[in-house]
Amino acid sequence: MSFDPPLRPTALLNFKKTDDDLAVIVGTFWQMIWAKKKPAIDQKTRYLLSLSNAVGARLFRQATRELVKAYAAGTTIAEFDELFCLFVWNQGAGEFASEVGPSPLFAAYQLAKSMEKDGTERALVVEALKEQFGESNPAVATRRRPS
């Protein structure tokens, strides 16, 4: 059974706008990483690793998108709780307070956590995450839209 992620790799379209050959190379590389037939690392874990790497690089747009996909792939709030504690441990309380806390990533995590606490079923939480932290959110979207 294959997983259909809630957010598409729309950033790849930006490579096509730059150079057709570059788009093919990056697209092929993306396929190798994210569309592998028999990956050794399960999809949920790959999203969590990608999310963590993005936070470490302060790429909160990417991290937010990975959180939405990880949640849709089955990551639990308890797993996110531990992951966010690891961010404090690895990066420090000051970095967490000033950068992670006010980010769209933390807002998405808090939305999912709050909705689950209120008893909302996972599918509805995924829809709310997609609506609030998907392509319509300029802090998360990967393609520039003309004004």
mmCIF file with all atom_site columns, C-alpha atoms in Angstrom, residues 11 17-18 30 33 39 46 52-53 57 62 73-74 77 81-82 84 86-87 89 94 96 119 122 127 132 143 147:
data_model
loop_
_atom_site.group_PDB
_atom_site.id
_atom_site.type_symbol
_atom_site.label_atom_id
_atom_site.label_alt_id
_atom_site.label_comp_id
_atom_site.label_asym_id
_atom_site.label_entity_id
_atom_site.label_seq_id
_atom_site.pdbx_PDB_ins_code
_atom_site.Cartn_x
_atom_site.Cartn_y
_atom_site.Cartn_z
_atom_site.occupancy
_atom_site.B_iso_or_equiv
_atom_site.pdbx_formal_charge
_atom_site.auth_seq_id
_atom_site.auth_comp_id
_atom_site.auth_asym_id
_atom_site.auth_atom_id
_atom_site.pdbx_PDB_model_num
ATOM 1  C CA . ALA A 1 11  ? 9.336   23.408 -4.974  1.00 0.00 ? 11  ALA A CA 1
ATOM 2  C CA . LYS A 1 17  ? 11.740  27.692 -14.255 1.00 0.00 ? 17  LYS A CA 1
ATOM 3  C CA . THR A 1 18  ? 15.532  27.878 -14.034 1.00 0.00 ? 18  THR A CA 1
ATOM 4  C CA . TRP A 1 30  ? 13.815  13.325 -5.662  1.00 0.00 ? 30  TRP A CA 1
ATOM 5  C CA . ILE A 1 33  ? 14.890  9.540  -2.239  1.00 0.00 ? 33  ILE A CA 1
ATOM 6  C CA . PRO A 1 39  ? 13.066  1.893  1.053   1.00 0.00 ? 39  PRO A CA 1
ATOM 7  C CA . ARG A 1 46  ? 11.996  9.705  6.650   1.00 0.00 ? 46  ARG A CA 1
ATOM 8  C CA . SER A 1 52  ? 14.638  17.402 12.144  1.00 0.00 ? 52  SER A CA 1
ATOM 9  C CA . ASN A 1 53  ? 17.279  18.241 9.549   1.00 0.00 ? 53  ASN A CA 1
ATOM 10 C CA . ALA A 1 57  ? 19.183  24.191 9.270   1.00 0.00 ? 57  ALA A CA 1
ATOM 11 C CA . GLN A 1 62  ? 10.329  22.831 4.913   1.00 0.00 ? 62  GLN A CA 1
ATOM 12 C CA . ALA A 1 73  ? 1.720   9.214  7.690   1.00 0.00 ? 73  ALA A CA 1
ATOM 13 C CA . GLY A 1 74  ? 0.844   8.263  11.277  1.00 0.00 ? 74  GLY A CA 1
ATOM 14 C CA . ILE A 1 77  ? 1.517   13.530 19.121  1.00 0.00 ? 77  ILE A CA 1
ATOM 15 C CA . ASP A 1 81  ? 6.335   15.832 21.880  1.00 0.00 ? 81  ASP A CA 1
ATOM 16 C CA . GLU A 1 82  ? 9.597   13.905 22.198  1.00 0.00 ? 82  GLU A CA 1
ATOM 17 C CA . PHE A 1 84  ? 10.261  18.938 20.103  1.00 0.00 ? 84  PHE A CA 1
ATOM 18 C CA . LEU A 1 86  ? 14.967  16.972 21.437  1.00 0.00 ? 86  LEU A CA 1
ATOM 19 C CA . PHE A 1 87  ? 15.029  20.324 19.621  1.00 0.00 ? 87  PHE A CA 1
ATOM 20 C CA . TRP A 1 89  ? 18.047  19.636 24.080  1.00 0.00 ? 89  TRP A CA 1
ATOM 21 C CA . GLY A 1 94  ? 17.012  30.235 23.673  1.00 0.00 ? 94  GLY A CA 1
ATOM 22 C CA . PHE A 1 96  ? 13.759  27.110 20.738  1.00 0.00 ? 96  PHE A CA 1
ATOM 23 C CA . GLY A 1 119 ? -10.995 14.342 20.396  1.00 0.00 ? 119 GLY A CA 1
ATOM 24 C CA . ARG A 1 122 ? -6.889  12.189 12.639  1.00 0.00 ? 122 ARG A CA 1
ATOM 25 C CA . GLU A 1 127 ? -7.363  18.432 6.674   1.00 0.00 ? 127 GLU A CA 1
ATOM 26 C CA . GLN A 1 132 ? -3.764  26.181 7.541   1.00 0.00 ? 132 GLN A CA 1
ATOM 27 C CA . ARG A 1 143 ? 5.879   28.581 -5.068  1.00 0.00 ? 143 ARG A CA 1
ATOM 28 C CA . SER A 1 147 ? 0.026   39.460 -6.264  1.00 0.00 ? 147 SER A CA 1
#
